[in-house]
N, C-alpha and C. Protein backbone atom coordinates (compact mmCIF):
# COMPACT_ATOMS: atom_id res chain seq x y z
N UNK A 1 0.82 -1.19 0.00
CA UNK A 1 0.00 0.00 0.00
C UNK A 1 0.87 1.26 0.00
N UNK A 2 2.01 1.22 0.71
CA UNK A 2 2.87 2.40 0.77
C UNK A 2 3.49 2.67 -0.60
N UNK A 3 3.78 1.63 -1.37
CA UNK A 3 4.39 1.81 -2.69
C UNK A 3 3.37 2.17 -3.76
N UNK A 4 2.11 1.97 -3.48
CA UNK A 4 1.09 2.22 -4.50
C UNK A 4 1.08 3.67 -4.96
N UNK A 5 1.08 4.63 -4.04
CA UNK A 5 1.02 6.04 -4.45
C UNK A 5 2.19 6.45 -5.34
N UNK A 6 3.45 6.15 -4.96
CA UNK A 6 4.55 6.52 -5.85
C UNK A 6 4.46 5.83 -7.21
N UNK A 7 4.02 4.59 -7.23
CA UNK A 7 3.93 3.87 -8.50
C UNK A 7 2.88 4.50 -9.41
N UNK A 8 1.74 4.86 -8.85
CA UNK A 8 0.68 5.49 -9.64
C UNK A 8 1.14 6.86 -10.15
N UNK A 9 1.76 7.64 -9.28
CA UNK A 9 2.23 8.96 -9.69
C UNK A 9 3.29 8.84 -10.78
N UNK A 10 4.24 7.91 -10.60
CA UNK A 10 5.29 7.72 -11.60
C UNK A 10 4.67 7.35 -12.94
N UNK A 11 3.69 6.45 -12.92
CA UNK A 11 3.05 6.02 -14.16
C UNK A 11 2.31 7.19 -14.82
N UNK A 12 1.60 7.97 -14.02
CA UNK A 12 0.85 9.10 -14.57
C UNK A 12 1.75 10.21 -15.09
N UNK A 13 2.96 10.31 -14.56
CA UNK A 13 3.89 11.35 -14.99
C UNK A 13 4.87 10.84 -16.04
N UNK A 14 4.67 9.62 -16.52
CA UNK A 14 5.54 9.02 -17.53
C UNK A 14 6.99 8.92 -17.06
N UNK A 15 7.17 8.50 -15.83
CA UNK A 15 8.51 8.34 -15.28
C UNK A 15 9.04 9.64 -14.71
N UNK A 16 10.24 9.58 -14.22
CA UNK A 16 10.83 10.76 -13.59
C UNK A 16 11.51 11.67 -14.60
N UNK A 17 11.97 11.13 -15.71
CA UNK A 17 12.58 11.96 -16.74
C UNK A 17 14.06 12.22 -16.53
N UNK A 18 14.54 12.10 -15.31
CA UNK A 18 15.96 12.30 -15.05
C UNK A 18 16.32 11.63 -13.73
N UNK A 19 17.59 11.37 -13.57
CA UNK A 19 18.06 10.71 -12.35
C UNK A 19 17.85 11.60 -11.13
N UNK A 20 18.14 12.90 -11.26
CA UNK A 20 17.99 13.79 -10.09
C UNK A 20 16.54 13.86 -9.65
N UNK A 21 15.59 13.86 -10.62
CA UNK A 21 14.17 13.92 -10.27
C UNK A 21 13.74 12.63 -9.58
N UNK A 22 14.25 11.50 -10.06
CA UNK A 22 13.92 10.22 -9.44
C UNK A 22 14.48 10.15 -8.02
N UNK A 23 15.70 10.66 -7.83
CA UNK A 23 16.31 10.67 -6.50
C UNK A 23 15.52 11.56 -5.55
N UNK A 24 15.14 12.74 -6.01
CA UNK A 24 14.35 13.65 -5.18
C UNK A 24 13.01 13.02 -4.82
N UNK A 25 12.34 12.42 -5.79
CA UNK A 25 11.05 11.77 -5.53
C UNK A 25 11.21 10.65 -4.50
N UNK A 26 12.25 9.86 -4.64
CA UNK A 26 12.48 8.76 -3.69
C UNK A 26 12.70 9.29 -2.28
N UNK A 27 13.45 10.38 -2.17
CA UNK A 27 13.70 10.96 -0.84
C UNK A 27 12.42 11.50 -0.22
N UNK A 28 11.63 12.21 -1.01
CA UNK A 28 10.37 12.78 -0.49
C UNK A 28 9.43 11.66 -0.09
N UNK A 29 9.31 10.61 -0.91
CA UNK A 29 8.41 9.50 -0.57
C UNK A 29 8.88 8.77 0.68
N UNK A 30 10.19 8.66 0.85
CA UNK A 30 10.71 8.02 2.06
C UNK A 30 10.36 8.84 3.30
N UNK A 31 10.54 10.15 3.20
CA UNK A 31 10.23 11.03 4.33
C UNK A 31 8.74 11.00 4.65
N UNK A 32 7.90 11.13 3.63
CA UNK A 32 6.46 11.15 3.90
C UNK A 32 5.95 9.79 4.37
N UNK A 33 6.53 8.70 3.87
CA UNK A 33 6.12 7.37 4.33
C UNK A 33 6.52 7.16 5.79
N UNK A 34 7.69 7.66 6.18
CA UNK A 34 8.12 7.56 7.58
C UNK A 34 7.15 8.32 8.47
N UNK A 35 6.79 9.53 8.05
CA UNK A 35 5.84 10.33 8.83
C UNK A 35 4.49 9.62 8.93
N UNK A 36 4.03 9.10 7.82
CA UNK A 36 2.72 8.42 7.80
C UNK A 36 2.73 7.18 8.68
N UNK A 37 3.80 6.41 8.64
CA UNK A 37 3.89 5.20 9.48
C UNK A 37 3.91 5.55 10.96
N UNK A 38 4.38 6.76 11.28
CA UNK A 38 4.40 7.21 12.68
C UNK A 38 3.08 7.84 13.09
N UNK A 39 2.10 7.82 12.17
CA UNK A 39 0.78 8.37 12.48
C UNK A 39 0.68 9.86 12.24
N UNK A 40 1.66 10.43 11.56
CA UNK A 40 1.66 11.87 11.30
C UNK A 40 1.02 12.17 9.95
N UNK A 41 0.50 13.37 9.82
CA UNK A 41 -0.01 13.86 8.55
C UNK A 41 1.21 14.29 7.73
N UNK A 42 1.50 13.65 6.59
CA UNK A 42 2.71 13.97 5.84
C UNK A 42 2.83 15.45 5.47
N UNK A 43 1.70 16.09 5.13
CA UNK A 43 1.75 17.50 4.76
C UNK A 43 2.10 18.37 5.96
N UNK A 44 1.50 18.10 7.11
CA UNK A 44 1.82 18.87 8.32
C UNK A 44 3.29 18.67 8.69
N UNK A 45 3.78 17.46 8.53
CA UNK A 45 5.17 17.13 8.84
C UNK A 45 6.12 17.91 7.92
N UNK A 46 5.83 17.91 6.62
CA UNK A 46 6.68 18.62 5.67
C UNK A 46 6.64 20.13 5.89
N UNK A 47 5.45 20.66 6.21
CA UNK A 47 5.33 22.09 6.48
C UNK A 47 6.21 22.47 7.67
N UNK A 48 6.16 21.68 8.73
CA UNK A 48 6.98 21.96 9.91
C UNK A 48 8.47 21.92 9.55
N UNK A 49 8.86 20.94 8.76
CA UNK A 49 10.27 20.84 8.36
C UNK A 49 10.69 22.03 7.50
N UNK A 50 9.86 22.40 6.54
CA UNK A 50 10.21 23.53 5.67
C UNK A 50 10.24 24.84 6.44
N UNK A 51 9.38 24.98 7.45
CA UNK A 51 9.43 26.17 8.31
C UNK A 51 10.75 26.21 9.08
N UNK A 52 11.22 25.06 9.52
CA UNK A 52 12.51 24.99 10.21
C UNK A 52 13.65 25.35 9.25
N UNK A 53 13.55 24.91 7.99
CA UNK A 53 14.55 25.28 6.98
C UNK A 53 14.55 26.79 6.76
N UNK A 54 13.36 27.39 6.68
CA UNK A 54 13.26 28.84 6.50
C UNK A 54 13.90 29.57 7.68
N UNK A 55 13.65 29.07 8.89
CA UNK A 55 14.23 29.68 10.09
C UNK A 55 15.75 29.54 10.10
N UNK A 56 16.27 28.54 9.40
CA UNK A 56 17.72 28.32 9.32
C UNK A 56 18.33 29.04 8.12
N UNK A 57 17.61 30.03 7.59
CA UNK A 57 18.14 30.80 6.46
C UNK A 57 18.03 30.10 5.13
N UNK A 58 17.04 29.22 4.98
CA UNK A 58 16.85 28.53 3.71
C UNK A 58 17.74 27.31 3.54
N UNK A 59 18.32 26.86 4.61
CA UNK A 59 19.18 25.67 4.57
C UNK A 59 18.58 24.58 5.45
N UNK A 60 19.10 23.39 5.28
CA UNK A 60 18.67 22.29 6.16
C UNK A 60 19.06 22.63 7.59
N UNK A 61 18.22 22.24 8.54
CA UNK A 61 18.56 22.51 9.94
C UNK A 61 19.86 21.81 10.33
N UNK A 62 20.53 22.35 11.35
CA UNK A 62 21.74 21.69 11.83
C UNK A 62 21.36 20.34 12.43
N UNK A 63 22.32 19.44 12.60
CA UNK A 63 21.99 18.08 13.07
C UNK A 63 21.17 18.03 14.36
N UNK A 64 21.46 18.91 15.30
CA UNK A 64 20.70 18.89 16.56
C UNK A 64 19.24 19.26 16.32
N UNK A 65 18.99 20.26 15.46
CA UNK A 65 17.62 20.67 15.16
C UNK A 65 16.92 19.63 14.28
N UNK A 66 17.69 18.94 13.45
CA UNK A 66 17.12 17.94 12.55
C UNK A 66 16.58 16.73 13.32
N UNK A 67 17.21 16.39 14.42
CA UNK A 67 16.76 15.24 15.21
C UNK A 67 15.31 15.38 15.67
N UNK A 68 14.85 16.60 15.81
CA UNK A 68 13.46 16.85 16.21
C UNK A 68 12.48 16.16 15.25
N UNK A 69 12.89 15.98 14.00
CA UNK A 69 11.99 15.45 12.99
C UNK A 69 12.03 13.93 12.87
N UNK A 70 12.81 13.26 13.70
CA UNK A 70 12.76 11.80 13.75
C UNK A 70 11.56 11.43 14.62
N UNK A 71 10.54 10.80 14.06
CA UNK A 71 9.33 10.52 14.86
C UNK A 71 9.61 9.73 16.14
N UNK A 72 10.64 8.91 16.14
CA UNK A 72 10.91 8.08 17.32
C UNK A 72 11.55 8.86 18.46
N UNK A 73 12.01 10.10 18.22
CA UNK A 73 12.54 10.93 19.30
C UNK A 73 11.83 12.29 19.40
N UNK A 74 10.82 12.49 18.57
CA UNK A 74 10.09 13.76 18.57
C UNK A 74 9.36 13.96 19.89
N UNK A 75 9.17 15.22 20.24
CA UNK A 75 8.43 15.53 21.46
C UNK A 75 6.95 15.23 21.24
N UNK A 76 6.25 15.02 22.32
CA UNK A 76 4.81 14.76 22.24
C UNK A 76 4.09 15.96 21.62
N UNK A 77 4.57 17.17 21.91
CA UNK A 77 3.97 18.39 21.34
C UNK A 77 4.09 18.38 19.82
N UNK A 78 5.28 18.04 19.31
CA UNK A 78 5.47 17.98 17.86
C UNK A 78 4.60 16.89 17.25
N UNK A 79 4.55 15.73 17.87
CA UNK A 79 3.75 14.64 17.32
C UNK A 79 2.28 15.01 17.25
N UNK A 80 1.77 15.68 18.27
CA UNK A 80 0.36 16.12 18.25
C UNK A 80 0.14 17.09 17.10
N UNK A 81 1.06 18.03 16.92
CA UNK A 81 0.94 19.01 15.84
C UNK A 81 1.01 18.34 14.48
N UNK A 82 1.92 17.39 14.32
CA UNK A 82 2.10 16.73 13.03
C UNK A 82 0.98 15.75 12.71
N UNK A 83 0.20 15.36 13.69
CA UNK A 83 -0.91 14.43 13.44
C UNK A 83 -2.17 15.16 12.98
N UNK A 84 -2.20 16.46 13.14
CA UNK A 84 -3.36 17.24 12.71
C UNK A 84 -3.21 17.65 11.25
N UNK A 85 -4.34 17.92 10.62
CA UNK A 85 -4.30 18.45 9.26
C UNK A 85 -3.86 19.90 9.32
N UNK A 86 -3.01 20.32 8.39
CA UNK A 86 -2.58 21.72 8.42
C UNK A 86 -3.75 22.64 8.05
N UNK A 87 -3.72 23.89 8.53
CA UNK A 87 -4.80 24.81 8.19
C UNK A 87 -4.76 25.17 6.71
N UNK A 88 -5.88 25.58 6.20
CA UNK A 88 -5.96 26.01 4.81
C UNK A 88 -6.44 24.90 3.90
N UNK A 89 -6.60 25.23 2.63
CA UNK A 89 -7.10 24.24 1.66
C UNK A 89 -6.07 23.15 1.40
N UNK A 90 -6.54 21.96 1.17
CA UNK A 90 -5.65 20.85 0.82
C UNK A 90 -5.22 21.01 -0.63
N UNK A 91 -3.98 20.63 -0.92
CA UNK A 91 -3.49 20.77 -2.31
C UNK A 91 -4.18 19.80 -3.24
């Protein structure tokens, strides 16, 4: 079931078209699948991560800040936030 969404999207988009696009897609699907398996809303999880990147000047958070996003060590406050649907219209 976890592989179904990427397979359908890949088929509908006629493949990735390039190695870098396939690598990026694989990384995003891995991150969102990890969030989903932890009971988190993947969109809320990604929004929180991207907000942290923005706070870090548009770069990936430093290793200490990045650990916050591992569901197995995340705070209960973060997990509650990531399990809710983000505000606004769904994409």
